Amino acid sequence: MKQKVALVLSGGGARGIAHIGAIEVLEEKGFEIASIAGTSMGALIGGIYVLGKLEVYKDWLFTLDKVKVFGMVDFTLSGQGIIKGDRVIHKMRELVEDANIEDLQIPYVAVAADIINKREVVFRKGSVIDAIRASIAIPTVFTPVRTEDGLLVDGGVINNLPIDHVKRNPDDILVVVDVNAPIPCDRSHVSAHEVASRESKYQEKLKEFYSHLQSINPLAHEERFGYFDVINKTISMMTYHTTQLALQKHTPDILINVSHDSCGVYDFFKAHDMVEMGRHVAKKSIEVYQNAMPQKSD
């Protein structure tokens, strides 16, 4: 019988692509994912998984280059965010068929934050894609989601590692994937030459990205980037502390740590590398768990 897993996936922007590799390895090692809870990118990857389209989504991510990334960005002059996010959600609806959370075979939870009512919002029913859209609404970047009496933003603001909301089953184990871990970046799965070559290409793409962004977005001046840098670092500090509190309260059976330095929040052109990173660290963490288990006697 397969070991059942209650899986929790953190937010972390493009680093969250590593969740795909971690899920692949869990399944390859014979684990059964029995429930999922996620925030932001964790909610997105978890949602795509429970909808049965993770491989399709991964294949699409691998096709992204700077031109396609720019094509997904729908700028707005709204003071609540510079990106509407409609094109991203439209593409998701093209790739996957939406479903109601309560009808899923695998229990799924996504977390957002209501900044009007100052509370956590936990999606346990309704559209999976709508829940994802609310959970990924990074403050000042994606426009928030309006509700009847609230305004929803990225769940990482309040609970970036929603261990307390994942459904637990008898005899399951808790597996947590944190893509913001304050640890050195482990790239031992690739050669030094590959790392240097990739980093050179990434830096070139990133430079082109910001140059293009400035040319087409009237809000994107140098001082504006300084502002967003402060916002990003502030959110990063908040998510770090809420994550540490969650891990102190709940001890995972398997903790899969992806370094915060593995890539930037918006480095989605690193999709291939981040999937491999997720696979690499997941294999190591699962090996530690299995080696610590009592050996069965003959």
PDB file of C-alpha atoms in Angstrom:
ATOM      1  CA  MET A   1       0.000   0.000   0.000  1.00  0.00           C
ATOM      2  CA  LYS A   2       1.293   3.448  -0.898  1.00  0.00           C
ATOM      3  CA  GLN A   3       2.205   5.873   1.877  1.00  0.00           C
ATOM      4  CA  LYS A   4      -0.347   8.694   1.876  1.00  0.00           C
ATOM      5  CA  VAL A   5       0.952  12.263   1.963  1.00  0.00           C
ATOM      6  CA  ALA A   6      -0.593  15.514   3.150  1.00  0.00           C
ATOM      7  CA  LEU A   7       1.320  17.986   0.986  1.00  0.00           C
ATOM      8  CA  VAL A   8       1.875  21.674   1.776  1.00  0.00           C
ATOM      9  CA  LEU A   9       3.357  23.981  -0.866  1.00  0.00           C
ATOM     10  CA  SER A  10       4.681  27.439  -0.060  1.00  0.00           C
ATOM     11  CA  GLY A  11       4.529  30.607  -2.109  1.00  0.00           C
ATOM     12  CA  GLY A  12       7.675  32.041  -3.648  1.00  0.00           C
ATOM     13  CA  GLY A  13       7.048  33.237  -7.197  1.00  0.00           C
ATOM     14  CA  ALA A  14       9.108  31.472  -9.850  1.00  0.00           C
ATOM     15  CA  ARG A  15      10.853  29.413  -7.167  1.00  0.00           C
ATOM     16  CA  GLY A  16       7.510  27.675  -6.755  1.00  0.00           C
ATOM     17  CA  ILE A  17       8.096  25.924 -10.080  1.00  0.00           C
ATOM     18  CA  ALA A  18      10.311  23.627  -7.994  1.00  0.00           C
ATOM     19  CA  HIS A  19       7.068  22.202  -6.546  1.00  0.00           C
ATOM     20  CA  ILE A  20       6.570  20.403  -9.845  1.00  0.00           C
ATOM     21  CA  GLY A  21       9.843  18.505  -9.491  1.00  0.00           C
ATOM     22  CA  ALA A  22       9.105  17.674  -5.844  1.00  0.00           C
ATOM     23  CA  ILE A  23       5.674  16.261  -6.754  1.00  0.00           C
ATOM     24  CA  GLU A  24       7.160  14.189  -9.560  1.00  0.00           C
ATOM     25  CA  VAL A  25       9.717  12.610  -7.230  1.00  0.00           C
ATOM     26  CA  LEU A  26       7.133  11.907  -4.517  1.00  0.00           C
ATOM     27  CA  GLU A  27       5.063   9.975  -7.038  1.00  0.00           C
ATOM     28  CA  GLU A  28       8.113   8.195  -8.478  1.00  0.00           C
ATOM     29  CA  LYS A  29       9.084   7.084  -4.959  1.00  0.00           C
ATOM     30  CA  GLY A  30       5.666   5.510  -4.451  1.00  0.00           C
ATOM     31  CA  PHE A  31       3.944   8.128  -2.298  1.00  0.00           C
ATOM     32  CA  GLU A  32       0.264   8.929  -2.780  1.00  0.00           C
ATOM     33  CA  ILE A  33      -0.655  12.606  -2.512  1.00  0.00           C
ATOM     34  CA  ALA A  34      -3.902  12.464  -0.541  1.00  0.00           C
ATOM     35  CA  SER A  35      -4.407  16.196   0.112  1.00  0.00           C
ATOM     36  CA  ILE A  36      -2.823  19.533  -0.786  1.00  0.00           C
ATOM     37  CA  ALA A  37      -2.744  23.009   0.724  1.00  0.00           C
ATOM     38  CA  GLY A  38      -0.889  25.859  -0.933  1.00  0.00           C
ATOM     39  CA  THR A  39      -0.316  29.578  -0.950  1.00  0.00           C
ATOM     40  CA  SER A  40       0.412  31.753  -3.994  1.00  0.00           C
ATOM     41  CA  MET A  41       2.588  29.731  -6.415  1.00  0.00           C
ATOM     42  CA  GLY A  42       2.040  26.735  -4.153  1.00  0.00           C
ATOM     43  CA  ALA A  43      -1.711  27.182  -4.594  1.00  0.00           C
ATOM     44  CA  LEU A  44      -1.216  27.420  -8.351  1.00  0.00           C
ATOM     45  CA  ILE A  45       0.935  24.299  -8.714  1.00  0.00           C
ATOM     46  CA  GLY A  46      -1.245  22.382  -6.248  1.00  0.00           C
ATOM     47  CA  GLY A  47      -4.385  23.463  -8.090  1.00  0.00           C
ATOM     48  CA  ILE A  48      -3.008  22.440 -11.476  1.00  0.00           C
ATOM     49  CA  TYR A  49      -2.052  19.068  -9.958  1.00  0.00           C
ATOM     50  CA  VAL A  50      -5.488  18.299  -8.512  1.00  0.00           C
ATOM     51  CA  LEU A  51      -7.012  19.257 -11.867  1.00  0.00           C
ATOM     52  CA  GLY A  52      -4.820  16.589 -13.473  1.00  0.00           C
ATOM     53  CA  LYS A  53      -2.847  18.868 -15.776  1.00  0.00           C
ATOM     54  CA  LEU A  54       0.552  19.269 -14.118  1.00  0.00           C
ATOM     55  CA  GLU A  55       2.461  17.717 -17.028  1.00  0.00           C
ATOM     56  CA  VAL A  56       0.628  19.958 -19.513  1.00  0.00           C
ATOM     57  CA  TYR A  57       1.418  23.031 -17.435  1.00  0.00           C
ATOM     58  CA  LYS A  58       5.075  22.047 -17.080  1.00  0.00           C
ATOM     59  CA  ASP A  59       5.425  21.559 -20.831  1.00  0.00           C
ATOM     60  CA  TRP A  60       3.952  25.030 -21.381  1.00  0.00           C
ATOM     61  CA  LEU A  61       6.317  26.589 -18.828  1.00  0.00           C
ATOM     62  CA  PHE A  62       9.260  25.076 -20.682  1.00  0.00           C
ATOM     63  CA  THR A  63       8.236  26.940 -23.843  1.00  0.00           C
ATOM     64  CA  LEU A  64       8.368  30.359 -22.183  1.00  0.00           C
ATOM     65  CA  ASP A  65      10.884  32.846 -23.494  1.00  0.00           C
ATOM     66  CA  LYS A  66      10.996  36.594 -22.930  1.00  0.00           C
ATOM     67  CA  VAL A  67       8.613  37.297 -25.812  1.00  0.00           C
ATOM     68  CA  LYS A  68       5.980  34.924 -24.460  1.00  0.00           C
ATOM     69  CA  VAL A  69       6.457  36.243 -20.929  1.00  0.00           C
ATOM     70  CA  PHE A  70       5.839  39.796 -22.165  1.00  0.00           C
ATOM     71  CA  GLY A  71       2.762  38.554 -24.006  1.00  0.00           C
ATOM     72  CA  MET A  72       1.316  37.355 -20.691  1.00  0.00           C
ATOM     73  CA  VAL A  73       1.753  40.749 -19.017  1.00  0.00           C
ATOM     74  CA  ASP A  74      -1.337  42.975 -19.241  1.00  0.00           C
ATOM     75  CA  PHE A  75      -0.297  46.305 -17.763  1.00  0.00           C
ATOM     76  CA  THR A  76      -2.792  48.585 -16.069  1.00  0.00           C
ATOM     77  CA  LEU A  77      -2.558  52.127 -14.719  1.00  0.00           C
ATOM     78  CA  SER A  78      -4.468  51.065 -11.598  1.00  0.00           C
ATOM     79  CA  GLY A  79      -2.899  52.219  -8.358  1.00  0.00           C
ATOM     80  CA  GLN A  80      -3.583  48.764  -6.887  1.00  0.00           C
ATOM     81  CA  GLY A  81      -1.132  46.880  -9.107  1.00  0.00           C
ATOM     82  CA  ILE A  82       0.662  47.142 -12.441  1.00  0.00           C
ATOM     83  CA  ILE A  83      -0.584  43.823 -13.868  1.00  0.00           C
ATOM     84  CA  LYS A  84      -4.239  42.835 -14.187  1.00  0.00           C
ATOM     85  CA  GLY A  85      -3.479  39.127 -14.438  1.00  0.00           C
ATOM     86  CA  ASP A  86      -6.354  38.439 -16.854  1.00  0.00           C
ATOM     87  CA  ARG A  87      -4.049  36.996 -19.522  1.00  0.00           C
ATOM     88  CA  VAL A  88      -2.393  34.635 -17.044  1.00  0.00           C
ATOM     89  CA  ILE A  89      -5.748  33.310 -15.869  1.00  0.00           C
ATOM     90  CA  HIS A  90      -7.057  33.100 -19.436  1.00  0.00           C
ATOM     91  CA  LYS A  91      -4.060  30.944 -20.372  1.00  0.00           C
ATOM     92  CA  MET A  92      -4.705  28.698 -17.374  1.00  0.00           C
ATOM     93  CA  ARG A  93      -8.280  28.211 -18.512  1.00  0.00           C
ATOM     94  CA  GLU A  94      -6.963  27.217 -21.937  1.00  0.00           C
ATOM     95  CA  LEU A  95      -4.614  24.642 -20.444  1.00  0.00           C
ATOM     96  CA  VAL A  96      -6.911  23.138 -17.802  1.00  0.00           C
ATOM     97  CA  GLU A  97     -10.604  22.585 -17.266  1.00  0.00           C
ATOM     98  CA  ASP A  98     -11.750  24.316 -14.090  1.00  0.00           C
ATOM     99  CA  ALA A  99     -13.649  22.508 -11.343  1.00  0.00           C
ATOM    100  CA  ASN A 100     -15.161  23.246  -7.970  1.00  0.00           C
ATOM    101  CA  ILE A 101     -12.876  22.510  -5.037  1.00  0.00           C
ATOM    102  CA  GLU A 102     -15.571  20.556  -3.219  1.00  0.00           C
ATOM    103  CA  ASP A 103     -15.894  18.175  -6.190  1.00  0.00           C
ATOM    104  CA  LEU A 104     -12.204  17.264  -6.417  1.00  0.00           C
ATOM    105  CA  GLN A 105     -11.015  13.731  -5.676  1.00  0.00           C
ATOM    106  CA  ILE A 106      -8.016  15.134  -3.800  1.00  0.00           C
ATOM    107  CA  PRO A 107      -8.876  17.630  -1.015  1.00  0.00           C
ATOM    108  CA  TYR A 108      -7.390  21.017  -1.923  1.00  0.00           C
ATOM    109  CA  VAL A 109      -7.035  24.317  -0.083  1.00  0.00           C
ATOM    110  CA  ALA A 110      -5.739  27.699  -1.292  1.00  0.00           C
ATOM    111  CA  VAL A 111      -5.010  30.666   0.954  1.00  0.00           C
ATOM    112  CA  ALA A 112      -5.430  34.406   0.313  1.00  0.00           C
ATOM    113  CA  ALA A 113      -5.479  37.499   2.538  1.00  0.00           C
ATOM    114  CA  ASP A 114      -8.354  39.974   2.868  1.00  0.00           C
ATOM    115  CA  ILE A 115      -6.692  43.350   3.450  1.00  0.00           C
ATOM    116  CA  ILE A 116      -9.991  45.137   4.092  1.00  0.00           C
ATOM    117  CA  ASN A 117     -11.216  42.825   6.835  1.00  0.00           C
ATOM    118  CA  LYS A 118      -7.696  41.929   7.987  1.00  0.00           C
ATOM    119  CA  ARG A 119      -8.205  38.198   7.887  1.00  0.00           C
ATOM    120  CA  GLU A 120      -7.047  35.013   6.257  1.00  0.00           C
ATOM    121  CA  VAL A 121      -9.291  33.604   3.530  1.00  0.00           C
ATOM    122  CA  VAL A 122      -9.195  29.836   3.058  1.00  0.00           C
ATOM    123  CA  PHE A 123     -10.734  28.496  -0.142  1.00  0.00           C
ATOM    124  CA  ARG A 124     -12.381  25.121   0.482  1.00  0.00           C
ATOM    125  CA  LYS A 125     -15.124  25.426  -2.135  1.00  0.00           C
ATOM    126  CA  GLY A 126     -15.825  27.203  -5.392  1.00  0.00           C
ATOM    127  CA  SER A 127     -13.709  27.523  -8.545  1.00  0.00           C
ATOM    128  CA  VAL A 128     -10.131  26.250  -8.309  1.00  0.00           C
ATOM    129  CA  ILE A 129      -8.911  28.856 -10.787  1.00  0.00           C
ATOM    130  CA  ASP A 130     -10.676  31.690  -8.963  1.00  0.00           C
ATOM    131  CA  ALA A 131      -9.009  30.558  -5.728  1.00  0.00           C
ATOM    132  CA  ILE A 132      -5.624  30.519  -7.458  1.00  0.00           C
ATOM    133  CA  ARG A 133      -6.146  34.021  -8.862  1.00  0.00           C
ATOM    134  CA  ALA A 134      -6.790  35.416  -5.387  1.00  0.00           C
ATOM    135  CA  SER A 135      -3.885  33.540  -3.822  1.00  0.00           C
ATOM    136  CA  ILE A 136      -1.315  34.796  -6.377  1.00  0.00           C
ATOM    137  CA  ALA A 137      -2.282  38.495  -6.203  1.00  0.00           C
ATOM    138  CA  ILE A 138       1.135  39.796  -5.099  1.00  0.00           C
ATOM    139  CA  PRO A 139       0.590  43.250  -3.542  1.00  0.00           C
ATOM    140  CA  THR A 140       1.480  46.175  -5.873  1.00  0.00           C
ATOM    141  CA  VAL A 141       2.177  43.732  -8.740  1.00  0.00           C
ATOM    142  CA  PHE A 142      -1.087  41.896  -9.499  1.00  0.00           C
ATOM    143  CA  THR A 143      -4.332  43.758  -8.971  1.00  0.00           C
ATOM    144  CA  PRO A 144      -6.248  42.359  -5.978  1.00  0.00           C
ATOM    145  CA  VAL A 145      -9.483  40.398  -6.267  1.00  0.00           C
ATOM    146  CA  ARG A 146     -12.616  42.212  -5.141  1.00  0.00           C
ATOM    147  CA  THR A 147     -15.269  40.350  -3.177  1.00  0.00           C
ATOM    148  CA  GLU A 148     -18.627  41.564  -1.879  1.00  0.00           C
ATOM    149  CA  ASP A 149     -17.033  43.181   1.163  1.00  0.00           C
ATOM    150  CA  GLY A 150     -13.303  42.583   0.826  1.00  0.00           C
ATOM    151  CA  LEU A 151     -10.136  42.833  -1.242  1.00  0.00           C
ATOM    152  CA  LEU A 152      -8.009  39.712  -1.618  1.00  0.00           C
ATOM    153  CA  VAL A 153      -4.245  39.588  -2.123  1.00  0.00           C
ATOM    154  CA  ASP A 154      -1.491  36.980  -2.064  1.00  0.00           C
ATOM    155  CA  GLY A 155      -1.911  34.587   0.851  1.00  0.00           C
ATOM    156  CA  GLY A 156       1.797  34.823   1.602  1.00  0.00           C
ATOM    157  CA  VAL A 157       1.084  38.104   3.388  1.00  0.00           C
ATOM    158  CA  ILE A 158      -0.555  36.161   6.213  1.00  0.00           C
ATOM    159  CA  ASN A 159       0.212  32.438   5.813  1.00  0.00           C
ATOM    160  CA  ASN A 160       2.846  31.413   3.301  1.00  0.00           C
ATOM    161  CA  LEU A 161       3.028  27.826   4.513  1.00  0.00           C
ATOM    162  CA  PRO A 162      -0.555  26.717   5.319  1.00  0.00           C
ATOM    163  CA  ILE A 163       0.243  23.554   7.254  1.00  0.00           C
ATOM    164  CA  ASP A 164      -2.678  24.220   9.593  1.00  0.00           C
ATOM    165  CA  HIS A 165      -5.175  23.958   6.714  1.00  0.00           C
ATOM    166  CA  VAL A 166      -4.112  20.786   4.912  1.00  0.00           C
ATOM    167  CA  LYS A 167      -6.538  17.878   5.368  1.00  0.00           C
ATOM    168  CA  ARG A 168      -5.005  15.056   7.374  1.00  0.00           C
ATOM    169  CA  ASN A 169      -5.875  11.386   6.936  1.00  0.00           C
ATOM    170  CA  PRO A 170      -5.226   8.414   9.220  1.00  0.00           C
ATOM    171  CA  ASP A 171      -1.667   7.106   8.803  1.00  0.00           C
ATOM    172  CA  ASP A 172      -0.610   9.833   6.372  1.00  0.00           C
ATOM    173  CA  ILE A 173       2.638  11.764   6.674  1.00  0.00           C
ATOM    174  CA  LEU A 174       3.139  15.518   6.429  1.00  0.00           C
ATOM    175  CA  VAL A 175       5.354  16.682   3.564  1.00  0.00           C
ATOM    176  CA  VAL A 176       6.215  20.371   3.295  1.00  0.00           C
ATOM    177  CA  VAL A 177       7.955  22.092   0.390  1.00  0.00           C
ATOM    178  CA  ASP A 178       9.398  25.497   1.324  1.00  0.00           C
ATOM    179  CA  VAL A 179      10.861  27.380  -1.628  1.00  0.00           C
ATOM    180  CA  ASN A 180      12.104  30.266   0.516  1.00  0.00           C
ATOM    181  CA  ALA A 181      14.508  28.355   2.716  1.00  0.00           C
ATOM    182  CA  PRO A 182      17.371  30.423   4.201  1.00  0.00           C
ATOM    183  CA  ILE A 183      20.010  27.942   3.058  1.00  0.00           C
ATOM    184  CA  PRO A 184      22.771  27.980   0.421  1.00  0.00           C
ATOM    185  CA  CYS A 185      21.642  27.072  -3.058  1.00  0.00           C
ATOM    186  CA  ASP A 186      22.460  23.423  -3.772  1.00  0.00           C
ATOM    187  CA  ARG A 187      23.401  23.021  -7.427  1.00  0.00           C
ATOM    188  CA  SER A 188      25.386  19.813  -7.014  1.00  0.00           C
ATOM    189  CA  HIS A 189      23.091  18.148  -9.569  1.00  0.00           C
ATOM    190  CA  VAL A 190      24.638  20.210 -12.375  1.00  0.00           C
ATOM    191  CA  SER A 191      28.226  20.807 -13.381  1.00  0.00           C
ATOM    192  CA  ALA A 192      30.015  24.086 -12.671  1.00  0.00           C
ATOM    193  CA  HIS A 193      30.173  24.719 -16.425  1.00  0.00           C
ATOM    194  CA  GLU A 194      26.392  24.291 -16.765  1.00  0.00           C
ATOM    195  CA  VAL A 195      25.760  26.631 -13.821  1.00  0.00           C
ATOM    196  CA  ALA A 196      28.017  29.338 -15.277  1.00  0.00           C
ATOM    197  CA  SER A 197      26.467  28.966 -18.734  1.00  0.00           C
ATOM    198  CA  ARG A 198      22.888  29.122 -17.431  1.00  0.00           C
ATOM    199  CA  GLU A 199      23.553  32.043 -15.126  1.00  0.00           C
ATOM    200  CA  SER A 200      25.064  33.990 -18.005  1.00  0.00           C
ATOM    201  CA  LYS A 201      21.958  33.375 -20.128  1.00  0.00           C
ATOM    202  CA  TYR A 202      19.640  34.199 -17.208  1.00  0.00           C
ATOM    203  CA  GLN A 203      21.387  37.508 -16.540  1.00  0.00           C
ATOM    204  CA  GLU A 204      21.118  38.413 -20.222  1.00  0.00           C
ATOM    205  CA  LYS A 205      17.400  37.575 -20.285  1.00  0.00           C
ATOM    206  CA  LEU A 206      16.772  39.449 -17.040  1.00  0.00           C
ATOM    207  CA  LYS A 207      18.532  42.547 -18.384  1.00  0.00           C
ATOM    208  CA  GLU A 208      16.443  42.373 -21.551  1.00  0.00           C
ATOM    209  CA  PHE A 209      13.280  41.892 -19.482  1.00  0.00           C
ATOM    210  CA  TYR A 210      13.777  45.041 -17.390  1.00  0.00           C
ATOM    211  CA  SER A 211      14.873  47.040 -20.428  1.00  0.00           C
ATOM    212  CA  HIS A 212      11.745  46.017 -22.306  1.00  0.00           C
ATOM    213  CA  LEU A 213       9.523  46.599 -19.280  1.00  0.00           C
ATOM    214  CA  GLN A 214      10.762  50.165 -18.956  1.00  0.00           C
ATOM    215  CA  SER A 215      10.129  50.874 -22.614  1.00  0.00           C
ATOM    216  CA  ILE A 216       6.499  49.691 -22.654  1.00  0.00           C
ATOM    217  CA  ASN A 217       5.252  50.488 -19.149  1.00  0.00           C
ATOM    218  CA  PRO A 218       4.934  54.173 -18.203  1.00  0.00           C
ATOM    219  CA  LEU A 219       5.134  53.300 -14.507  1.00  0.00           C
ATOM    220  CA  ALA A 220       8.400  51.401 -14.788  1.00  0.00           C
ATOM    221  CA  HIS A 221      11.062  54.041 -14.175  1.00  0.00           C
ATOM    222  CA  GLU A 222      14.249  53.424 -12.227  1.00  0.00           C
ATOM    223  CA  GLU A 223      12.786  54.839  -9.022  1.00  0.00           C
ATOM    224  CA  ARG A 224       9.749  52.605  -9.493  1.00  0.00           C
ATOM    225  CA  PHE A 225      11.935  49.517  -9.451  1.00  0.00           C
ATOM    226  CA  GLY A 226      13.474  50.764  -6.238  1.00  0.00           C
ATOM    227  CA  TYR A 227      10.000  50.974  -4.756  1.00  0.00           C
ATOM    228  CA  PHE A 228       9.107  47.442  -5.847  1.00  0.00           C
ATOM    229  CA  ASP A 229      12.393  46.154  -4.519  1.00  0.00           C
ATOM    230  CA  VAL A 230      11.498  47.498  -1.077  1.00  0.00           C
ATOM    231  CA  ILE A 231       8.021  45.955  -1.301  1.00  0.00           C
ATOM    232  CA  ASN A 232       9.429  42.584  -2.377  1.00  0.00           C
ATOM    233  CA  LYS A 233      11.978  42.537   0.429  1.00  0.00           C
ATOM    234  CA  THR A 234       9.298  43.500   2.945  1.00  0.00           C
ATOM    235  CA  ILE A 235       7.001  40.686   1.795  1.00  0.00           C
ATOM    236  CA  SER A 236       9.961  38.300   1.818  1.00  0.00           C
ATOM    237  CA  MET A 237      10.675  39.164   5.447  1.00  0.00           C
ATOM    238  CA  MET A 238       7.020  38.653   6.389  1.00  0.00           C
ATOM    239  CA  THR A 239       6.786  35.276   4.656  1.00  0.00           C
ATOM    240  CA  TYR A 240      10.048  34.145   6.244  1.00  0.00           C
ATOM    241  CA  HIS A 241       8.786  34.794   9.770  1.00  0.00           C
ATOM    242  CA  THR A 242       5.337  33.275   9.207  1.00  0.00           C
ATOM    243  CA  THR A 243       7.000  30.211   7.674  1.00  0.00           C
ATOM    244  CA  GLN A 244       9.303  29.763  10.666  1.00  0.00           C
ATOM    245  CA  LEU A 245       6.327  30.028  13.036  1.00  0.00           C
ATOM    246  CA  ALA A 246       4.423  27.392  11.042  1.00  0.00           C
ATOM    247  CA  LEU A 247       7.398  25.013  11.099  1.00  0.00           C
ATOM    248  CA  GLN A 248       7.833  25.509  14.846  1.00  0.00           C
ATOM    249  CA  LYS A 249       4.180  24.641  15.408  1.00  0.00           C
ATOM    250  CA  HIS A 250       4.048  21.685  13.005  1.00  0.00           C
ATOM    251  CA  THR A 251       6.971  19.332  12.451  1.00  0.00           C
ATOM    252  CA  PRO A 252       6.892  17.806   8.943  1.00  0.00           C
ATOM    253  CA  ASP A 253       7.811  14.182   8.404  1.00  0.00           C
ATOM    254  CA  ILE A 254       9.597  15.315   5.251  1.00  0.00           C
ATOM    255  CA  LEU A 255      10.759  18.897   4.792  1.00  0.00           C
ATOM    256  CA  ILE A 256      11.893  19.722   1.259  1.00  0.00           C
ATOM    257  CA  ASN A 257      13.856  22.966   1.305  1.00  0.00           C
ATOM    258  CA  VAL A 258      14.557  24.992  -1.836  1.00  0.00           C
ATOM    259  CA  SER A 259      16.982  27.855  -1.323  1.00  0.00           C
ATOM    260  CA  HIS A 260      15.660  31.406  -1.441  1.00  0.00           C
ATOM    261  CA  ASP A 261      18.705  32.145  -3.619  1.00  0.00           C
ATOM    262  CA  SER A 262      17.840  29.544  -6.264  1.00  0.00           C
ATOM    263  CA  CYS A 263      16.166  32.177  -8.464  1.00  0.00           C
ATOM    264  CA  GLY A 264      14.316  35.480  -8.354  1.00  0.00           C
ATOM    265  CA  VAL A 265      10.584  35.840  -7.765  1.00  0.00           C
ATOM    266  CA  TYR A 266       9.921  36.690 -11.423  1.00  0.00           C
ATOM    267  CA  ASP A 267      12.517  34.456 -13.112  1.00  0.00           C
ATOM    268  CA  PHE A 268       9.946  32.252 -14.858  1.00  0.00           C
ATOM    269  CA  PHE A 269      12.376  31.719 -17.741  1.00  0.00           C
ATOM    270  CA  LYS A 270      14.262  29.447 -15.311  1.00  0.00           C
ATOM    271  CA  ALA A 271      11.426  26.895 -15.348  1.00  0.00           C
ATOM    272  CA  HIS A 272      13.532  23.941 -16.475  1.00  0.00           C
ATOM    273  CA  ASP A 273      16.220  24.604 -13.890  1.00  0.00           C
ATOM    274  CA  MET A 274      13.689  25.036 -11.070  1.00  0.00           C
ATOM    275  CA  VAL A 275      11.905  21.767 -11.858  1.00  0.00           C
ATOM    276  CA  GLU A 276      15.272  20.001 -11.728  1.00  0.00           C
ATOM    277  CA  MET A 277      16.101  21.802  -8.495  1.00  0.00           C
ATOM    278  CA  GLY A 278      12.834  20.575  -6.983  1.00  0.00           C
ATOM    279  CA  ARG A 279      13.587  17.013  -8.061  1.00  0.00           C
ATOM    280  CA  HIS A 280      17.115  17.158  -6.682  1.00  0.00           C
ATOM    281  CA  VAL A 281      16.268  18.433  -3.203  1.00  0.00           C
ATOM    282  CA  ALA A 282      13.188  16.205  -2.961  1.00  0.00           C
ATOM    283  CA  LYS A 283      15.271  13.084  -3.633  1.00  0.00           C
ATOM    284  CA  LYS A 284      17.729  14.061  -0.909  1.00  0.00           C
ATOM    285  CA  SER A 285      15.005  14.827   1.643  1.00  0.00           C
ATOM    286  CA  ILE A 286      13.106  11.607   0.932  1.00  0.00           C
ATOM    287  CA  GLU A 287      16.325   9.635   1.255  1.00  0.00           C
ATOM    288  CA  VAL A 288      16.955  11.157   4.697  1.00  0.00           C
ATOM    289  CA  TYR A 289      13.397  10.249   5.748  1.00  0.00           C
ATOM    290  CA  GLN A 290      13.655   6.670   4.479  1.00  0.00           C
ATOM    291  CA  ASN A 291      17.062   6.120   6.084  1.00  0.00           C
ATOM    292  CA  ALA A 292      15.662   7.267   9.438  1.00  0.00           C
ATOM    293  CA  MET A 293      12.773   4.800   9.320  1.00  0.00           C
ATOM    294  CA  PRO A 294      13.061   1.613  11.417  1.00  0.00           C
ATOM    295  CA  GLN A 295      14.248  -1.298   9.310  1.00  0.00           C
ATOM    296  CA  LYS A 296      11.807  -4.212   9.065  1.00  0.00           C
ATOM    297  CA  SER A 297      13.183  -7.476  10.368  1.00  0.00           C
ATOM    298  CA  ASP A 298      12.822 -10.631   8.311  1.00  0.00           C
TER     299      ASP A 298
END
